mmCIF file of N, CA and C and ligand atoms in Angstrom:
data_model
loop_
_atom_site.group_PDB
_atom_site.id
_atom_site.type_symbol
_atom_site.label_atom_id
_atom_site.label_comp_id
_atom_site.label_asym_id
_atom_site.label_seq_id
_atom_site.Cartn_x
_atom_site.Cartn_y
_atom_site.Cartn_z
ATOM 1 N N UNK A 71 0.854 -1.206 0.000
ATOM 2 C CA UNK A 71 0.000 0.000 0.000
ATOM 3 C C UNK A 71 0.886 1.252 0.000
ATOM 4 N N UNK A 72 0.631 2.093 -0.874
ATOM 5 C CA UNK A 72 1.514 3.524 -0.898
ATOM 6 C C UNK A 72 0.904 4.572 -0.201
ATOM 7 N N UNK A 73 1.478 4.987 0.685
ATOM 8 C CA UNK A 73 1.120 6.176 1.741
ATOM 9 C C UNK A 73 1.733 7.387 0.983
ATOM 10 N N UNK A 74 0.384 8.666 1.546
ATOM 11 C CA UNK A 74 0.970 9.685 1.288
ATOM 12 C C UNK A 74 0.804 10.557 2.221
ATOM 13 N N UNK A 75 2.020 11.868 2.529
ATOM 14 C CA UNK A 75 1.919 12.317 4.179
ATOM 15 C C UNK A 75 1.533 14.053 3.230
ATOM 16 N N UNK A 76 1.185 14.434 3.998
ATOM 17 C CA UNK A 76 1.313 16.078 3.426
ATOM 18 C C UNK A 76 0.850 17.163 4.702
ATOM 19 N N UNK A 77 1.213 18.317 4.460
ATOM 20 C CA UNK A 77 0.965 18.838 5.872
ATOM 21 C C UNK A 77 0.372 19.937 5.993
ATOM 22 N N UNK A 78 -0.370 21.092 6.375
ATOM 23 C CA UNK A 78 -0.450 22.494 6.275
ATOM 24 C C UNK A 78 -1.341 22.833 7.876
ATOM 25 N N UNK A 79 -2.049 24.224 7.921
ATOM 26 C CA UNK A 79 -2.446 24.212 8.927
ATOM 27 C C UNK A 79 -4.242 24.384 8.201
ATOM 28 N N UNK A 80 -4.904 24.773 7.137
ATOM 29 C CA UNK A 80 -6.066 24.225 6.710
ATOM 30 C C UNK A 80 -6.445 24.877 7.583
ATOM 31 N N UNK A 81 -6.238 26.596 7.859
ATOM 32 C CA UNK A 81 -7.438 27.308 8.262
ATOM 33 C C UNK A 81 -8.537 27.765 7.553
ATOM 34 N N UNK A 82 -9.465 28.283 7.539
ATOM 35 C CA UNK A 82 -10.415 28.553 6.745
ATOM 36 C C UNK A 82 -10.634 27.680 5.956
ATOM 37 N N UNK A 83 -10.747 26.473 5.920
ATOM 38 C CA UNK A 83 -10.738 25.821 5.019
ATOM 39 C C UNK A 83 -11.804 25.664 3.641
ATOM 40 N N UNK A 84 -11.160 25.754 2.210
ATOM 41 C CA UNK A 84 -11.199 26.492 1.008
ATOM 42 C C UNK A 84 -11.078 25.200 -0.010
ATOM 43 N N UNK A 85 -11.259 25.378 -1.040
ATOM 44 C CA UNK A 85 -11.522 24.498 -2.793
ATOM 45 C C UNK A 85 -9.868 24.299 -2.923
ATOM 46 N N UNK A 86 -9.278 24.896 -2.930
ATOM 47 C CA UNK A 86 -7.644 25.146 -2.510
ATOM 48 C C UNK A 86 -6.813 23.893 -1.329
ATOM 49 N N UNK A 87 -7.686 23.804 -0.629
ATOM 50 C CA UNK A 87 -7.154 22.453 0.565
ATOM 51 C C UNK A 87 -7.803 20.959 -0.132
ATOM 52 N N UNK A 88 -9.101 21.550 -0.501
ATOM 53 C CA UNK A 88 -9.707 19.686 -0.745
ATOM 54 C C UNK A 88 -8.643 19.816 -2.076
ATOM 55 N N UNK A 89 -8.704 20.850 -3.026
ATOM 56 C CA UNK A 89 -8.063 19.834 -4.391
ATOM 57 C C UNK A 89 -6.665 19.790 -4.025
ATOM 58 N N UNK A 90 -5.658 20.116 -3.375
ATOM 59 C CA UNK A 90 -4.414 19.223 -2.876
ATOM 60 C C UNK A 90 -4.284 18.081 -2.442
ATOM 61 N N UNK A 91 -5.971 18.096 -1.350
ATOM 62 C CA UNK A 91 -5.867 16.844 -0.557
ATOM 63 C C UNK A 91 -6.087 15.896 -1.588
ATOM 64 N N UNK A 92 -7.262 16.162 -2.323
ATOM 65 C CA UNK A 92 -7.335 15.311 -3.336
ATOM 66 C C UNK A 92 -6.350 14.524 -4.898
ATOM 67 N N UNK A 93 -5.161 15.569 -5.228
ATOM 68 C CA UNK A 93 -4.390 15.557 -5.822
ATOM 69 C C UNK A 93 -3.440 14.627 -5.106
ATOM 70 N N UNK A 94 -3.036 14.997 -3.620
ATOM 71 C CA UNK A 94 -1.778 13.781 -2.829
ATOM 72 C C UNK A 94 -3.180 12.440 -2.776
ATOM 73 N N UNK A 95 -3.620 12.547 -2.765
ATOM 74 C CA UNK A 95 -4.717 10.937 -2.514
ATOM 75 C C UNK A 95 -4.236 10.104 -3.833
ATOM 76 N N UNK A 96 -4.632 11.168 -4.806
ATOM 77 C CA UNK A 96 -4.474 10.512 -5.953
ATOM 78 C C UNK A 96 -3.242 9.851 -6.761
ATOM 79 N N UNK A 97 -2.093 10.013 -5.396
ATOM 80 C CA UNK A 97 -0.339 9.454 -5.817
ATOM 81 C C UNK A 97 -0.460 7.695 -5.178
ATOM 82 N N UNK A 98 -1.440 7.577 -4.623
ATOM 83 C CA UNK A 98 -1.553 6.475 -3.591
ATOM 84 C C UNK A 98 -2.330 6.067 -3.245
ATOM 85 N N UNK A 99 -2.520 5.609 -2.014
ATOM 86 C CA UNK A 99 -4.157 4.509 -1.464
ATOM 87 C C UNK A 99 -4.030 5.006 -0.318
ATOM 88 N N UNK A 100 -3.290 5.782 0.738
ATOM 89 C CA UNK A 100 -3.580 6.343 1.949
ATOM 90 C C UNK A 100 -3.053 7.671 2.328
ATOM 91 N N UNK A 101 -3.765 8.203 2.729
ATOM 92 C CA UNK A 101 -3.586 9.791 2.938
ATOM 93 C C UNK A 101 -3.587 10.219 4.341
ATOM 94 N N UNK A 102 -2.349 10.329 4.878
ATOM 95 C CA UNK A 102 -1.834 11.283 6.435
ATOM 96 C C UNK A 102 -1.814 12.642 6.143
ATOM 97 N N UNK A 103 -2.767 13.390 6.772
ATOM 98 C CA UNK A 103 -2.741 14.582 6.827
ATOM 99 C C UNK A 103 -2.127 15.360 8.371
ATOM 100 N N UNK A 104 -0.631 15.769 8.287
ATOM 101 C CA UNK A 104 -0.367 16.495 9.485
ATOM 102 C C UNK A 104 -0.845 18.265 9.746
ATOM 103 N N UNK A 105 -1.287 18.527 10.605
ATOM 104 C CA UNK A 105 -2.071 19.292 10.463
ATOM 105 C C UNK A 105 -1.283 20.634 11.920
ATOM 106 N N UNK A 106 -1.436 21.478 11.110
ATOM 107 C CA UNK A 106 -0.345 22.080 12.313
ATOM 108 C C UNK A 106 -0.642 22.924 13.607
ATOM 109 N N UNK A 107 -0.307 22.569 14.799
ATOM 110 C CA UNK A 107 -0.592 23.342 16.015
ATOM 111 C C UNK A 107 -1.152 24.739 15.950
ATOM 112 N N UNK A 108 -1.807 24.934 17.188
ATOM 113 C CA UNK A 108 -2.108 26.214 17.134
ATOM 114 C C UNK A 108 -0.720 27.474 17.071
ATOM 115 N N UNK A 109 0.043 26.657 18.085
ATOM 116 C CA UNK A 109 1.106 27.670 18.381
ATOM 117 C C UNK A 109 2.264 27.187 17.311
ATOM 118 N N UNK A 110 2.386 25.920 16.324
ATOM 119 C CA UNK A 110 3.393 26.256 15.332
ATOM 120 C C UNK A 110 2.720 27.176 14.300
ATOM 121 N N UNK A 111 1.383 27.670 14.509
ATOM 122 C CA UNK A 111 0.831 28.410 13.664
ATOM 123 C C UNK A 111 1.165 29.821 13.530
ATOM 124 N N UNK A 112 1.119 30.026 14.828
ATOM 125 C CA UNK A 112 1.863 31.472 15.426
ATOM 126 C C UNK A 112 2.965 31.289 15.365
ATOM 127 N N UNK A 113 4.176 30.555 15.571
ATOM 128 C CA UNK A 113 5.804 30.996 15.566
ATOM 129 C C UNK A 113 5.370 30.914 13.932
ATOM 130 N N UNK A 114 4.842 30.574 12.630
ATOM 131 C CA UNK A 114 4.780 30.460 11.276
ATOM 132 C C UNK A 114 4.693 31.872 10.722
ATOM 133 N N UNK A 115 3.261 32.273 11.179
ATOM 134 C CA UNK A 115 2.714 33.787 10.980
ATOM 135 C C UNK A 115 2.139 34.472 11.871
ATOM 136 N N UNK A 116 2.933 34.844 12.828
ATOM 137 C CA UNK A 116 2.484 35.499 13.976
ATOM 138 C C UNK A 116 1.267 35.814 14.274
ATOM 139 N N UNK A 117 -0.020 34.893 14.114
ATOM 140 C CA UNK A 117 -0.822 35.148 14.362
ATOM 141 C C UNK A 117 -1.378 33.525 14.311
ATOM 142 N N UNK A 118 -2.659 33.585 15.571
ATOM 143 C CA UNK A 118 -3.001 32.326 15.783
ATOM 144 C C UNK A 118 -4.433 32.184 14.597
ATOM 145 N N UNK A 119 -4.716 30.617 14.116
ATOM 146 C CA UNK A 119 -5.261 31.005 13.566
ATOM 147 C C UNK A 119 -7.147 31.035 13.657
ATOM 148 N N UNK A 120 -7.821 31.028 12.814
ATOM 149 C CA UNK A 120 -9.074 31.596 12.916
ATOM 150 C C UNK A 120 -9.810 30.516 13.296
ATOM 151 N N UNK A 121 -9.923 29.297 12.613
ATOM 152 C CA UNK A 121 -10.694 28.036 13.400
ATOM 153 C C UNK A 121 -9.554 27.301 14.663
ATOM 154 N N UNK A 122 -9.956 26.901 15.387
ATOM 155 C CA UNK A 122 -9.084 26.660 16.391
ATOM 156 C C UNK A 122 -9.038 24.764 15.780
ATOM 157 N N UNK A 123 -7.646 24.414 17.038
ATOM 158 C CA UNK A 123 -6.937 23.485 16.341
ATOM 159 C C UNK A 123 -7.904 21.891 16.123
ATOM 160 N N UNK A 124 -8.660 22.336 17.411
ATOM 161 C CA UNK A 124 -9.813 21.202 16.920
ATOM 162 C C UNK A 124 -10.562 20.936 15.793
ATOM 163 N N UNK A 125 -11.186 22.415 14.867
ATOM 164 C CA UNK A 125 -11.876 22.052 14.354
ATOM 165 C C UNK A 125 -11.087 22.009 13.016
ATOM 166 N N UNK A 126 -9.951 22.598 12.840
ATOM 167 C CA UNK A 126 -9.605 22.198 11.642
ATOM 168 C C UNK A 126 -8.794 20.951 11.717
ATOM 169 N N UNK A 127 -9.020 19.995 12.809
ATOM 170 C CA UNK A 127 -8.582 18.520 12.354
ATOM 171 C C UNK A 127 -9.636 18.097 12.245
ATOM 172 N N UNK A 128 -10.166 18.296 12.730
ATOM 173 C CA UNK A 128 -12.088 17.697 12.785
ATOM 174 C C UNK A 128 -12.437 17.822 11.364
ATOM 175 N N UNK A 129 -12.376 18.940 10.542
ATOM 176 C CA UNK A 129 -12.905 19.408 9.274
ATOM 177 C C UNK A 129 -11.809 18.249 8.009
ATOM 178 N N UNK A 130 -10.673 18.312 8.170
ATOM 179 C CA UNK A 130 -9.508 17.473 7.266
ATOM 180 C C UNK A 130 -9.630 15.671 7.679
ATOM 181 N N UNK A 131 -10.404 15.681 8.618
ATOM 182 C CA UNK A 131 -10.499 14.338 9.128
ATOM 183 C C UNK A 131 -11.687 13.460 8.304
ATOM 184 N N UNK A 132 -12.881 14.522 7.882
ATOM 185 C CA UNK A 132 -13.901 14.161 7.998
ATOM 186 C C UNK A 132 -14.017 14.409 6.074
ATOM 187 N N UNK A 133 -12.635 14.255 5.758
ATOM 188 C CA UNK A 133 -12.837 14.266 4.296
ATOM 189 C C UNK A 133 -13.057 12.781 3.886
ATOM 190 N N UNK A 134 -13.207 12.632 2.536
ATOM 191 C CA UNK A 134 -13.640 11.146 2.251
ATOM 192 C C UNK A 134 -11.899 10.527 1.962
ATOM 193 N N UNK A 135 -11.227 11.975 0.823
ATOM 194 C CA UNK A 135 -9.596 11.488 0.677
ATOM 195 C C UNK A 135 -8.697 11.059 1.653
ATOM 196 N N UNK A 136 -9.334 11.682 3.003
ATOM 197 C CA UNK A 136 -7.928 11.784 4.101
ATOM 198 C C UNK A 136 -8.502 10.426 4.930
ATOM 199 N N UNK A 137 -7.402 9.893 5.308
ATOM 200 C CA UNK A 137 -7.257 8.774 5.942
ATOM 201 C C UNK A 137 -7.061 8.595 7.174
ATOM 202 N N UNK A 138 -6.128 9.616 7.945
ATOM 203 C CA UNK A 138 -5.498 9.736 8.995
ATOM 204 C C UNK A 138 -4.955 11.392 9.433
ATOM 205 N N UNK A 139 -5.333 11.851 10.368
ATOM 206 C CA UNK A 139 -4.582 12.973 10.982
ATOM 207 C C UNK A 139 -4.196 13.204 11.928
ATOM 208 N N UNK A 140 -2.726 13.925 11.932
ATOM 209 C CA UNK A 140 -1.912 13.884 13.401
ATOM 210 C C UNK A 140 -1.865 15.590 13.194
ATOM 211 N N UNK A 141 -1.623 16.124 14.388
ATOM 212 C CA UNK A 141 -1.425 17.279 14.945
ATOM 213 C C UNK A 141 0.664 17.511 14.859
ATOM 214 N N UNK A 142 1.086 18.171 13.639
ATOM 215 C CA UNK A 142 2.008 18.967 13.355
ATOM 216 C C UNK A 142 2.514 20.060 14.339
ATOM 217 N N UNK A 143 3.321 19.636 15.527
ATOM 218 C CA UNK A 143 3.383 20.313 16.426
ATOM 219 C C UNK A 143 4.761 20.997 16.109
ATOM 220 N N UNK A 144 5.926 20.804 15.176
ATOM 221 C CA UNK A 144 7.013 21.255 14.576
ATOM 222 C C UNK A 144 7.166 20.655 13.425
ATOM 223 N N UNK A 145 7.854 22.256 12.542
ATOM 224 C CA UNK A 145 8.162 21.886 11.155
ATOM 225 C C UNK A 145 9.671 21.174 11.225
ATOM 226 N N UNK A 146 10.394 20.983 12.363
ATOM 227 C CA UNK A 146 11.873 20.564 12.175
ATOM 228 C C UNK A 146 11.354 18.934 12.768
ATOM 229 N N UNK A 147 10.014 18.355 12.995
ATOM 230 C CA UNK A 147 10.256 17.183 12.998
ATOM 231 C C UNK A 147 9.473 16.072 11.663
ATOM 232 N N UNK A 148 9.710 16.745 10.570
ATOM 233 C CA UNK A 148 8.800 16.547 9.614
ATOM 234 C C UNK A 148 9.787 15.071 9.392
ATOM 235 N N UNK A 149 10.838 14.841 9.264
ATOM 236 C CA UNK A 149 11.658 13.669 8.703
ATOM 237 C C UNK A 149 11.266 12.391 10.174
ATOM 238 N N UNK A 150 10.852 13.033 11.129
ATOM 239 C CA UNK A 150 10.445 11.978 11.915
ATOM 240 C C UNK A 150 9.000 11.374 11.647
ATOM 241 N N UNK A 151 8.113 12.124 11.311
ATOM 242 C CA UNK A 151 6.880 12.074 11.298
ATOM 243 C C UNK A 151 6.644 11.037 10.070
ATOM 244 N N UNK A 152 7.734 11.553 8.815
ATOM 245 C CA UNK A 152 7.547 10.472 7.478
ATOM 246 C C UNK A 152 7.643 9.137 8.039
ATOM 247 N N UNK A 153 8.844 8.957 8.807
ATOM 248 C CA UNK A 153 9.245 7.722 8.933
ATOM 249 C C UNK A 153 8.647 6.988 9.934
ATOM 250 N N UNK A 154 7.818 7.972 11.008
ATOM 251 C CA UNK A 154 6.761 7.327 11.677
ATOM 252 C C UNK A 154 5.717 6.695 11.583
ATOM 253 N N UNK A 155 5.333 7.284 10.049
ATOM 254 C CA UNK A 155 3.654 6.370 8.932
ATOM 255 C C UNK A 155 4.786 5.568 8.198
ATOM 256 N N UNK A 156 5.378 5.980 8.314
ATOM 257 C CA UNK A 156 6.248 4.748 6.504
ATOM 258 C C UNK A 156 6.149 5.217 5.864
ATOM 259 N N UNK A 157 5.236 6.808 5.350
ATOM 260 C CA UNK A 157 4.989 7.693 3.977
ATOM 261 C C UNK A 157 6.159 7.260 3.046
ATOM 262 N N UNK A 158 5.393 7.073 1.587
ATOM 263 C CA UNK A 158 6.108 6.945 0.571
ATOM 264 C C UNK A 158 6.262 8.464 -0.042
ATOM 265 N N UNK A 159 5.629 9.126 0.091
ATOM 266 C CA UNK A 159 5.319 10.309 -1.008
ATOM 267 C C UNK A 159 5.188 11.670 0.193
ATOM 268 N N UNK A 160 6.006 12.647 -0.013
ATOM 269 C CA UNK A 160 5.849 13.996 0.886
ATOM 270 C C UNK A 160 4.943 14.703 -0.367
ATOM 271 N N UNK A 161 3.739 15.223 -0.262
ATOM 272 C CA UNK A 161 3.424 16.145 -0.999
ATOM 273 C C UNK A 161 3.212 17.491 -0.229
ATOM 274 N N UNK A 162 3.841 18.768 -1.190
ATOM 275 C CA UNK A 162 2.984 19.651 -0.752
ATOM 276 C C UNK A 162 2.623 20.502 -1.836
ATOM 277 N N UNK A 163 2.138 22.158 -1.488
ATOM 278 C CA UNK A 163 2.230 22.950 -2.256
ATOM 279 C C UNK A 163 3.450 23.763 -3.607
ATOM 280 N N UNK A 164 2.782 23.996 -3.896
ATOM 281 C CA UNK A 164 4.271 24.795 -4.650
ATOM 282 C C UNK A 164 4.656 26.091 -4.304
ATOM 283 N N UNK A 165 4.246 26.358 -3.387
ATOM 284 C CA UNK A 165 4.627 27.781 -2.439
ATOM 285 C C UNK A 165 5.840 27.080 -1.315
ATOM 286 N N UNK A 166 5.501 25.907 -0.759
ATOM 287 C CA UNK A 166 6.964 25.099 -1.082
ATOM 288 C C UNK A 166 7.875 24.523 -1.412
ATOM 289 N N UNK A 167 7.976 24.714 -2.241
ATOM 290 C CA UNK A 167 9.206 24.195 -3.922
ATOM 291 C C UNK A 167 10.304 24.228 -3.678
ATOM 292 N N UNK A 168 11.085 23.141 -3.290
ATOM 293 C CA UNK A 168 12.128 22.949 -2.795
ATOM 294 C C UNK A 168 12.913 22.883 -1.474
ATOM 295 N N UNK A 169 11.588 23.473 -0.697
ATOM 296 C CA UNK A 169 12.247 23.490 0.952
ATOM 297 C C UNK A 169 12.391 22.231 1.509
ATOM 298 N N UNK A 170 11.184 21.349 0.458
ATOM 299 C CA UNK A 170 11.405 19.981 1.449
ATOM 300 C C UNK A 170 12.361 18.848 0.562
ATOM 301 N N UNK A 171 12.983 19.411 -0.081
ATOM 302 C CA UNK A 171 13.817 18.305 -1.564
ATOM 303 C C UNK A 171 14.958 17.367 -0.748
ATOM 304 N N UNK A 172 15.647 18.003 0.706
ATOM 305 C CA UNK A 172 16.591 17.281 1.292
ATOM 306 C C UNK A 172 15.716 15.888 1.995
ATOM 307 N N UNK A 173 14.816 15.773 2.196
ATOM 308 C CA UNK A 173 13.575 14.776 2.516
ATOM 309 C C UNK A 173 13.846 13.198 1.216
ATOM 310 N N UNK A 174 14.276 13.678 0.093
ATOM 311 C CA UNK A 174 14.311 12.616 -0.914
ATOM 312 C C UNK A 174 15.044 11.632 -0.573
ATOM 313 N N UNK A 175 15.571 11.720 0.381
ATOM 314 C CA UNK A 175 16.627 10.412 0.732
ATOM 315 C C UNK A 175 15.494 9.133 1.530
ATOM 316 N N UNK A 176 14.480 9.944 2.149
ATOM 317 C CA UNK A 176 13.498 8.798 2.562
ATOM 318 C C UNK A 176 12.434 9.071 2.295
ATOM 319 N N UNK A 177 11.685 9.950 1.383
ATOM 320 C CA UNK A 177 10.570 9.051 0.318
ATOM 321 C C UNK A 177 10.346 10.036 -0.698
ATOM 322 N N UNK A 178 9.726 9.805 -1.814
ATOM 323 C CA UNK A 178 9.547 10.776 -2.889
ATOM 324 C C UNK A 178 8.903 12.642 -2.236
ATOM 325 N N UNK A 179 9.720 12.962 -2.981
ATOM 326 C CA UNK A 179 8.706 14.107 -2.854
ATOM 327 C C UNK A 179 8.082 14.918 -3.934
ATOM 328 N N UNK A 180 6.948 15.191 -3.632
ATOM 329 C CA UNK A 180 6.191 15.916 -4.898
ATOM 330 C C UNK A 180 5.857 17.285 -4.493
ATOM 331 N N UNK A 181 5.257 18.081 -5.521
ATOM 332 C CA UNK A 181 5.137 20.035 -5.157
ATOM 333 C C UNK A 181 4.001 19.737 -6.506
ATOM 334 N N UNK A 182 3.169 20.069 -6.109
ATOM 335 C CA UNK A 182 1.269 20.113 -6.870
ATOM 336 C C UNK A 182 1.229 21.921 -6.843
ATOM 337 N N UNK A 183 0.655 22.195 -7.997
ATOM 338 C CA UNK A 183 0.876 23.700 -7.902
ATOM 339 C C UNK A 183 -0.535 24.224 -7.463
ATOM 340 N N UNK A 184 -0.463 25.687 -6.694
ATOM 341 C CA UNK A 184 -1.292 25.852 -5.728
ATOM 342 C C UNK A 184 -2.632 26.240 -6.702
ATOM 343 N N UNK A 185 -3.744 25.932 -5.887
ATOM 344 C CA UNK A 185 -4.688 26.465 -6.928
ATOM 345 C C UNK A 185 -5.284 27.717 -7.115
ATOM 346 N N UNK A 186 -4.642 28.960 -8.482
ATOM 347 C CA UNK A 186 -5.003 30.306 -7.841
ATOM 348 C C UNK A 186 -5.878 30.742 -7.537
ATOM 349 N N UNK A 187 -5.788 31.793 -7.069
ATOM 350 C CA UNK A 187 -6.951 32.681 -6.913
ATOM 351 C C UNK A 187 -7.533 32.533 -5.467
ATOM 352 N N UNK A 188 -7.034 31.810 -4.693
ATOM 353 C CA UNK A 188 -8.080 31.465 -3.686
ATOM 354 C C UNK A 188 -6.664 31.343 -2.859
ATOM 355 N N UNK A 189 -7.208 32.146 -1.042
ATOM 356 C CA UNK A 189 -6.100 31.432 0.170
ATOM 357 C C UNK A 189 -6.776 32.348 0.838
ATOM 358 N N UNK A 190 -6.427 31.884 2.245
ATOM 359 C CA UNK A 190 -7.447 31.813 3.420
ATOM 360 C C UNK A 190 -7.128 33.452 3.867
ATOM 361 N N UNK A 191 -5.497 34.150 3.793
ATOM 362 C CA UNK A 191 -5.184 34.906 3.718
ATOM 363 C C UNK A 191 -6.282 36.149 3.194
ATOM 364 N N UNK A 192 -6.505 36.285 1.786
ATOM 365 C CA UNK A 192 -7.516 36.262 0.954
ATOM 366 C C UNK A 192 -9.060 36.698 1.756
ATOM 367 N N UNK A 193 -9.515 35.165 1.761
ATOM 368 C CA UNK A 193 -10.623 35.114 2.249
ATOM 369 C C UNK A 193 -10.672 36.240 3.399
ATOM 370 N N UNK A 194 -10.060 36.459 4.749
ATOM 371 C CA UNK A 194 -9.715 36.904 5.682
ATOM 372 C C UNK A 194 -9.855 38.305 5.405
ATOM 373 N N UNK A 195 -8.939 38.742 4.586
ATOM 374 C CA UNK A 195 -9.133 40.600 3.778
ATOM 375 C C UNK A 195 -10.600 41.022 3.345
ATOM 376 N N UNK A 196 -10.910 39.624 2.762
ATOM 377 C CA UNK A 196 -12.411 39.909 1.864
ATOM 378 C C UNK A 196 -13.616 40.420 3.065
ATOM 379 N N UNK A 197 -13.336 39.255 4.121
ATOM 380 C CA UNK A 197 -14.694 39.611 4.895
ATOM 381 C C UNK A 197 -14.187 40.784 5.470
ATOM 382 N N UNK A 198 -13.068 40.813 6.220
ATOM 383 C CA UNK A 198 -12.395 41.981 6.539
ATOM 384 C C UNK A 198 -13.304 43.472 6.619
ATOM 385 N N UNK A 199 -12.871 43.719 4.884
ATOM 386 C CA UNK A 199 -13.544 44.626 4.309
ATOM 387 C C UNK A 199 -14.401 44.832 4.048
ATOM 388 N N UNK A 200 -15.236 43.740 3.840
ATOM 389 C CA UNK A 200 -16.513 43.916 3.682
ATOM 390 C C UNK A 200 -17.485 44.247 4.702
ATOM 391 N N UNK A 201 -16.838 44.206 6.162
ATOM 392 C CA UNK A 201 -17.777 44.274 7.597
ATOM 393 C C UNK A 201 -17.357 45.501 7.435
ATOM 394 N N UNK A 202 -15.934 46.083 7.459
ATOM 395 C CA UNK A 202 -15.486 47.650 7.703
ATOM 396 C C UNK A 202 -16.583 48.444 6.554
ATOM 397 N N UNK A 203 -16.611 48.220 5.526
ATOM 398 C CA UNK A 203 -17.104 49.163 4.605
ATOM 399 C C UNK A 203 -18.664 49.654 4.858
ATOM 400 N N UNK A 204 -19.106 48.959 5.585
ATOM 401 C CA UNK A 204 -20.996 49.238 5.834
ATOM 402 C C UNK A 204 -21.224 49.810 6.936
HETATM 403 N N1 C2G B 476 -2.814 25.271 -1.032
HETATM 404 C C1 C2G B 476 -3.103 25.133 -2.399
HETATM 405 N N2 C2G B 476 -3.783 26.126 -3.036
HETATM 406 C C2 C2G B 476 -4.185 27.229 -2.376
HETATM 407 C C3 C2G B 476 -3.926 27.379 -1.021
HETATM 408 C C4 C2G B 476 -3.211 26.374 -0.341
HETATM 409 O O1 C2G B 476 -2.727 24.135 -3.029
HETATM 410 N N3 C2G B 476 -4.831 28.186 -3.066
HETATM 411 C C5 C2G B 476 -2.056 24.207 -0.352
HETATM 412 C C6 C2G B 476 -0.717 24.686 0.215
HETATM 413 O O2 C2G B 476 0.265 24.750 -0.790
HETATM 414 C C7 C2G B 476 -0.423 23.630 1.265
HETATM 415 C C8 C2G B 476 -1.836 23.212 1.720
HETATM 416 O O3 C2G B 476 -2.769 23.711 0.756
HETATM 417 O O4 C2G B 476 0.246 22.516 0.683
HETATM 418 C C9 C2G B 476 -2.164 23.785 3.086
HETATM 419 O O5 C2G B 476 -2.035 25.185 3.002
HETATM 420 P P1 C2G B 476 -1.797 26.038 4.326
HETATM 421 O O6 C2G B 476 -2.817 25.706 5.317
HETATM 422 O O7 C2G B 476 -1.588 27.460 3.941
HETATM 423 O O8 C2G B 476 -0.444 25.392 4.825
HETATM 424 P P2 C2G B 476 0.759 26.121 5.501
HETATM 425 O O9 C2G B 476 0.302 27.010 6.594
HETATM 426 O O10 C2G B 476 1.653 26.629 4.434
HETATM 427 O O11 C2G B 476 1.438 24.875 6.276
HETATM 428 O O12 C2G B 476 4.824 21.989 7.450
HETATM 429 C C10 C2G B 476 4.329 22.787 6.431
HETATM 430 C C11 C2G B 476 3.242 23.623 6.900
HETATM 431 O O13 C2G B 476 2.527 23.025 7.935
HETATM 432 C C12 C2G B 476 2.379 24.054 5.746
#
């Protein structure tokens, strides 16, 4: 069976998270989704994020692609975490393209390009503005 691990923190979650999730599903037959702490969220982008850490494992859990989710409590233990499922395949975005390439020594890695137009970032400005403006 070919495992695939991939990781983000899937706030707001957006058309942008399922078609990745769905794209790493589609390298394999099992899908680990690490999913990242509240507070590696904040040392990431200084700011905590908007669904809290429950519900966005709750929400990535309860996909039909994802198989399994662990709570991403550091990005410096990502080479433990592969070798903790057996992951064959690291996927991520292509907003990380190349950060994770030293990883190839223990399992493939792939970079799926992000899908534009859409990020939670984004979303966040939109309502933003739209409450300020009325
Ligand atoms: N993504 C995408 N298209 C978008 C937005 C996001 O394909 N329009 C992808 C990202 O490239 C990433 C995944 O969805 O692979 C999760 O995105 P984020 O929640 O923004 O993940 P991030 O905070 O970058 O966390 O250890 C790595 C980190 O945990 C990744």
């Amino acid at each position: 069976m070919k495992k695939i691990i991939t990781f983000g923190t899937f706030d707001v979650f957006h058309a942008g998270h399922v078609k990745i999730l769905e794209r790493a599903k589609s390298l394999g037959d099992y899908l680990i989704v690490g999913v990242s702490s509240d507070e590696l969220n904040f040392s990431k982008k200084q700011r905590y994020p908007i669904y809290s850490q429950a519900d966005r494992l709750h929400i990535v859990e309860s996909l039909r692609c994802v198989d399994t989710v662990f709570v991403e409590e550091s990005l410096e233990l990502k080479a433990q975490y592969i070798k903790m499922f057996n992951a064959d395949v690291l996927v991520m975005g292509d907003d990380w393209k190349g950060k994770f390439d030293h990883f190839s020594d223990i399992c493939d890695v792939h970079y799926f390009e992000r899908t534009p137009s859409i990020s939670t970032t984004e979303i966040i400005e939109v309502v933003r503005s739209s409450v300020f403006e009325k």
